[in-house]
């Protein structure tokens, strides 16, 4: 398995920081997601797949035996034609499984939230429009909702309570799989529990991912537990994607918290 970005091979955490580090040095801290993601993949000085991610793949019948052969950190993926920055995946990877090619997108999380709630994002966009500002936020949101979510069923969570970043991460995972010609798209939430994270924030993120899974699957799945992957999920696709591969979403957790003295 090899890791590279922009033609530079990444063998260590130091290489990762040099070639794929965050824009702000404040984000590169032990116990936070950017650093811990790099450490999980490169801490030994030789790239390796984190045990919890391999276990996640082996725990689902559709991905058991898959082996990741290459990965790219901080990889931009564009899922629509609107202006603005593309979706930036914390890491993308390609895995081989029998005769299948599987595209994996990783969203690394310490205890940061999954960005704004859609209700707040929409309200903010409307306010900006009312003040004469131009924004494509509502057009992008409309495309994401149409492409990814089935019609809301009775008692299903309202759209306003879904976290926006989970929508864009899913769209990015599908776009990357299509670009790679992969037979399956996998989105993995890689959680890091450290001395610098809070349990109540982890519980919030777990709740938010459950809300999203429930809405994305039309109620077929309601909980995304650490170590589990759900799928296949078949999303509408249009207007963003003409043909979409089956989608799988999983959660892997790495516990790094030490006993306080």
Short mmCIF file of C-alpha atoms in Angstrom, two decimals:
data_model
loop_
_atom_site.label_atom_id
_atom_site.label_comp_id
_atom_site.label_asym_id
_atom_site.label_seq_id
_atom_site.Cartn_x
_atom_site.Cartn_y
_atom_site.Cartn_z
CA UNK A 1 0.00 0.00 0.00
CA UNK A 2 1.37 3.40 -0.90
CA UNK A 3 0.33 6.94 -0.06
CA UNK A 4 1.14 9.95 -2.18
CA UNK A 5 -0.09 13.42 -3.02
CA UNK A 6 0.76 15.53 -6.05
CA UNK A 7 3.49 13.08 -7.00
CA UNK A 8 5.17 13.12 -3.57
CA UNK A 9 5.39 9.81 -1.74
CA UNK A 10 4.27 9.95 1.90
CA UNK A 11 6.03 7.56 4.27
CA UNK A 12 5.75 9.34 7.62
CA UNK A 13 3.71 11.81 9.64
CA UNK A 14 6.32 14.43 8.80
CA UNK A 15 5.89 13.76 5.06
CA UNK A 16 2.12 14.04 5.52
CA UNK A 17 2.45 17.42 7.22
CA UNK A 18 4.76 18.69 4.48
CA UNK A 19 2.73 17.55 1.49
CA UNK A 20 -0.84 17.26 2.84
CA UNK A 21 -0.96 19.23 6.06
CA UNK A 22 -3.84 21.59 6.94
CA UNK A 23 -3.77 25.20 5.76
CA UNK A 24 -3.58 26.42 9.34
CA UNK A 25 -0.81 25.10 11.61
CA UNK A 26 -3.24 25.44 14.52
CA UNK A 27 -5.13 22.43 13.17
CA UNK A 28 -2.01 20.24 13.29
CA UNK A 29 -2.10 19.18 16.93
CA UNK A 30 -1.77 15.90 18.74
CA UNK A 31 -5.24 14.69 19.67
CA UNK A 32 -6.99 16.48 16.82
CA UNK A 33 -8.24 14.92 13.60
CA UNK A 34 -5.66 16.11 11.04
CA UNK A 35 -2.67 14.92 13.05
CA UNK A 36 -4.29 11.72 14.28
CA UNK A 37 -5.41 10.74 10.77
CA UNK A 38 -1.81 11.05 9.57
CA UNK A 39 -0.56 9.13 12.59
CA UNK A 40 -3.09 6.34 12.04
CA UNK A 41 -1.83 5.73 8.51
CA UNK A 42 1.88 6.55 8.89
CA UNK A 43 2.95 6.33 12.56
CA UNK A 44 5.33 3.40 11.96
CA UNK A 45 7.28 5.20 9.26
CA UNK A 46 5.73 2.84 6.70
CA UNK A 47 2.24 3.41 5.34
CA UNK A 48 -0.28 0.91 6.64
CA UNK A 49 -4.03 0.59 6.78
CA UNK A 50 -5.34 1.29 10.31
CA UNK A 51 -6.52 -1.94 11.93
CA UNK A 52 -9.97 -0.54 12.70
CA UNK A 53 -10.53 0.42 9.06
CA UNK A 54 -9.47 -2.99 7.77
CA UNK A 55 -11.71 -4.61 10.39
CA UNK A 56 -14.60 -2.42 9.23
CA UNK A 57 -14.17 -3.58 5.63
CA UNK A 58 -13.79 -7.23 6.66
CA UNK A 59 -16.91 -6.99 8.81
CA UNK A 60 -19.26 -6.50 5.86
CA UNK A 61 -19.96 -9.34 3.41
CA UNK A 62 -19.69 -7.02 0.40
CA UNK A 63 -16.21 -5.76 1.29
CA UNK A 64 -14.67 -8.65 3.22
CA UNK A 65 -11.18 -9.44 1.98
CA UNK A 66 -10.71 -6.06 0.31
CA UNK A 67 -7.20 -4.68 0.46
CA UNK A 68 -6.38 -0.99 0.12
CA UNK A 69 -3.61 -0.53 -2.43
CA UNK A 70 -3.26 3.26 -2.62
CA UNK A 71 -4.36 6.39 -0.79
CA UNK A 72 -4.26 10.16 -1.20
CA UNK A 73 -4.68 12.55 1.75
CA UNK A 74 -6.43 15.93 1.47
CA UNK A 75 -7.88 15.12 -1.93
CA UNK A 76 -10.24 17.63 -3.63
CA UNK A 77 -13.31 16.11 -5.26
CA UNK A 78 -15.84 18.16 -7.23
CA UNK A 79 -19.39 16.75 -7.21
CA UNK A 80 -21.20 19.57 -9.04
CA UNK A 81 -20.46 22.34 -11.54
CA UNK A 82 -21.14 25.28 -9.25
CA UNK A 83 -18.48 27.83 -8.42
CA UNK A 84 -16.57 27.57 -5.19
CA UNK A 85 -14.16 25.24 -3.47
CA UNK A 86 -14.53 21.52 -4.17
CA UNK A 87 -15.20 18.98 -1.46
CA UNK A 88 -11.90 18.17 0.29
CA UNK A 89 -11.73 14.57 1.51
CA UNK A 90 -9.40 13.94 4.44
CA UNK A 91 -8.26 10.82 2.60
CA UNK A 92 -9.36 8.81 -0.41
CA UNK A 93 -8.24 5.28 -1.18
CA UNK A 94 -8.65 2.54 -3.74
CA UNK A 95 -9.15 -1.05 -2.65
CA UNK A 96 -9.17 -4.27 -4.62
CA UNK A 97 -11.63 -7.02 -3.74
CA UNK A 98 -11.80 -10.09 -5.98
CA UNK A 99 -12.65 -8.57 -9.37
CA UNK A 100 -14.06 -5.35 -7.89
CA UNK A 101 -12.47 -1.95 -7.52
CA UNK A 102 -13.74 -0.09 -4.47
CA UNK A 103 -13.33 3.64 -3.85
CA UNK A 104 -13.08 4.74 -0.22
CA UNK A 105 -13.44 8.24 1.19
CA UNK A 106 -12.48 8.92 4.80
CA UNK A 107 -13.89 11.71 6.97
CA UNK A 108 -11.57 12.05 9.98
CA UNK A 109 -13.16 13.37 13.18
CA UNK A 110 -11.89 14.04 16.66
CA UNK A 111 -14.92 15.71 18.22
CA UNK A 112 -15.49 18.49 15.69
CA UNK A 113 -19.06 18.76 14.47
CA UNK A 114 -20.22 17.83 10.97
CA UNK A 115 -20.53 21.52 10.08
CA UNK A 116 -23.85 23.41 10.14
CA UNK A 117 -27.34 21.99 10.31
CA UNK A 118 -29.04 22.31 6.94
CA UNK A 119 -31.78 24.43 8.47
CA UNK A 120 -29.23 26.97 9.73
CA UNK A 121 -27.32 26.91 6.44
CA UNK A 122 -30.49 27.59 4.44
CA UNK A 123 -31.54 30.40 6.78
CA UNK A 124 -28.11 31.97 6.48
CA UNK A 125 -28.26 31.77 2.67
CA UNK A 126 -31.70 33.41 2.60
CA UNK A 127 -30.44 36.19 4.86
CA UNK A 128 -27.47 36.82 2.57
CA UNK A 129 -29.76 36.98 -0.46
CA UNK A 130 -32.01 39.42 1.40
CA UNK A 131 -28.99 41.66 1.94
CA UNK A 132 -28.12 41.67 -1.75
CA UNK A 133 -25.34 39.09 -1.64
CA UNK A 134 -24.92 36.39 -4.24
CA UNK A 135 -24.76 32.78 -3.12
CA UNK A 136 -25.16 29.41 -4.76
CA UNK A 137 -25.71 27.70 -1.41
CA UNK A 138 -29.42 27.00 -1.95
CA UNK A 139 -28.89 25.69 -5.49
CA UNK A 140 -26.12 23.38 -4.26
CA UNK A 141 -28.23 22.22 -1.34
CA UNK A 142 -31.20 21.51 -3.61
CA UNK A 143 -28.99 19.39 -5.88
CA UNK A 144 -27.51 17.45 -2.97
CA UNK A 145 -30.90 16.70 -1.44
CA UNK A 146 -32.38 15.56 -4.77
CA UNK A 147 -29.36 13.38 -5.60
CA UNK A 148 -28.93 11.71 -2.22
CA UNK A 149 -32.10 11.62 -0.15
CA UNK A 150 -35.33 9.72 -0.74
CA UNK A 151 -38.66 11.45 -0.10
CA UNK A 152 -39.26 12.01 3.62
CA UNK A 153 -41.40 9.39 5.28
CA UNK A 154 -43.72 10.05 8.18
CA UNK A 155 -41.83 10.48 11.45
CA UNK A 156 -38.51 10.63 9.64
CA UNK A 157 -36.15 13.41 10.77
CA UNK A 158 -36.75 16.76 9.12
CA UNK A 159 -34.15 17.95 6.65
CA UNK A 160 -33.28 20.95 8.80
CA UNK A 161 -31.83 18.64 11.46
CA UNK A 162 -29.35 16.97 9.09
CA UNK A 163 -25.71 18.08 9.16
CA UNK A 164 -24.55 19.60 5.88
CA UNK A 165 -21.06 18.05 5.92
CA UNK A 166 -22.52 14.55 5.90
CA UNK A 167 -24.30 15.40 2.65
CA UNK A 168 -21.17 16.77 0.99
CA UNK A 169 -19.02 13.91 2.27
CA UNK A 170 -21.44 11.40 0.76
CA UNK A 171 -21.60 13.26 -2.54
CA UNK A 172 -17.82 13.43 -2.58
CA UNK A 173 -17.53 9.70 -1.94
CA UNK A 174 -19.84 8.93 -4.84
CA UNK A 175 -18.09 11.41 -7.16
CA UNK A 176 -14.70 9.89 -6.34
CA UNK A 177 -15.99 6.35 -6.96
CA UNK A 178 -17.37 7.41 -10.35
CA UNK A 179 -14.07 9.08 -11.25
CA UNK A 180 -12.21 5.89 -10.36
CA UNK A 181 -14.64 3.64 -12.21
CA UNK A 182 -15.24 1.76 -8.96
CA UNK A 183 -17.96 -0.83 -8.47
CA UNK A 184 -18.70 0.37 -4.92
CA UNK A 185 -18.40 3.66 -3.03
CA UNK A 186 -17.50 3.56 0.67
CA UNK A 187 -17.62 6.49 3.07
CA UNK A 188 -15.88 5.93 6.40
CA UNK A 189 -16.19 8.21 9.40
CA UNK A 190 -12.91 7.71 11.28
CA UNK A 191 -13.40 8.84 14.86
CA UNK A 192 -10.52 9.62 17.23
CA UNK A 193 -11.16 9.57 20.98
CA UNK A 194 -8.27 11.40 22.65
CA UNK A 195 -7.36 13.37 25.75
CA UNK A 196 -8.32 16.47 23.80
CA UNK A 197 -11.86 15.39 22.90
CA UNK A 198 -15.09 15.53 24.87
CA UNK A 199 -17.51 12.65 25.32
CA UNK A 200 -20.56 14.88 24.94
CA UNK A 201 -19.23 16.00 21.55
CA UNK A 202 -18.73 12.40 20.50
CA UNK A 203 -22.31 11.65 21.54
CA UNK A 204 -23.52 14.64 19.50
CA UNK A 205 -21.67 13.41 16.42
CA UNK A 206 -23.03 9.91 16.91
CA UNK A 207 -26.56 11.29 17.12
CA UNK A 208 -26.04 13.41 14.02
CA UNK A 209 -24.67 10.50 11.98
CA UNK A 210 -27.65 8.38 13.08
CA UNK A 211 -30.08 11.07 11.95
CA UNK A 212 -28.34 11.22 8.59
CA UNK A 213 -28.26 7.45 8.11
CA UNK A 214 -31.94 7.21 8.96
CA UNK A 215 -32.84 9.86 6.41
CA UNK A 216 -30.42 8.60 3.72
CA UNK A 217 -31.66 5.03 3.99
CA UNK A 218 -35.35 5.92 4.20
CA UNK A 219 -35.50 4.38 7.65
CA UNK A 220 -33.85 1.07 6.70
CA UNK A 221 -30.97 1.84 9.06
CA UNK A 222 -31.16 3.96 12.17
CA UNK A 223 -27.83 3.62 13.93
CA UNK A 224 -24.21 3.74 12.81
CA UNK A 225 -22.23 2.03 15.54
CA UNK A 226 -18.44 2.09 15.68
CA UNK A 227 -17.09 -0.95 13.87
CA UNK A 228 -20.17 -1.34 11.66
CA UNK A 229 -20.88 -0.51 8.05
CA UNK A 230 -24.32 -0.24 6.47
CA UNK A 231 -25.28 -0.76 2.86
CA UNK A 232 -25.68 -1.16 0.02
CA UNK A 233 -27.63 2.09 -0.26
CA UNK A 234 -28.98 3.16 -3.64
CA UNK A 235 -29.42 6.91 -3.95
CA UNK A 236 -31.41 8.74 -6.66
CA UNK A 237 -28.30 10.21 -8.30
CA UNK A 238 -29.89 12.91 -10.44
CA UNK A 239 -29.20 15.75 -10.99
CA UNK A 240 -25.59 15.32 -9.84
CA UNK A 241 -24.82 11.81 -11.06
CA UNK A 242 -26.05 9.90 -14.10
CA UNK A 243 -25.06 6.48 -12.75
CA UNK A 244 -24.15 5.87 -9.15
CA UNK A 245 -22.52 2.78 -7.65
CA UNK A 246 -23.89 1.17 -4.49
CA UNK A 247 -22.99 3.22 -1.42
CA UNK A 248 -21.74 1.94 1.94
CA UNK A 249 -21.21 4.05 5.05
CA UNK A 250 -19.23 2.88 8.06
CA UNK A 251 -17.71 4.16 11.27
CA UNK A 252 -14.29 3.22 12.64
CA UNK A 253 -13.11 4.42 16.03
CA UNK A 254 -9.59 4.71 17.42
CA UNK A 255 -9.28 5.15 21.20
CA UNK A 256 -6.15 7.06 22.16
CA UNK A 257 -7.26 8.52 25.47
CA UNK A 258 -4.89 7.76 28.33
CA UNK A 259 -5.66 7.55 32.01
CA UNK A 260 -5.23 10.94 33.62
CA UNK A 261 -2.95 11.07 36.64
#
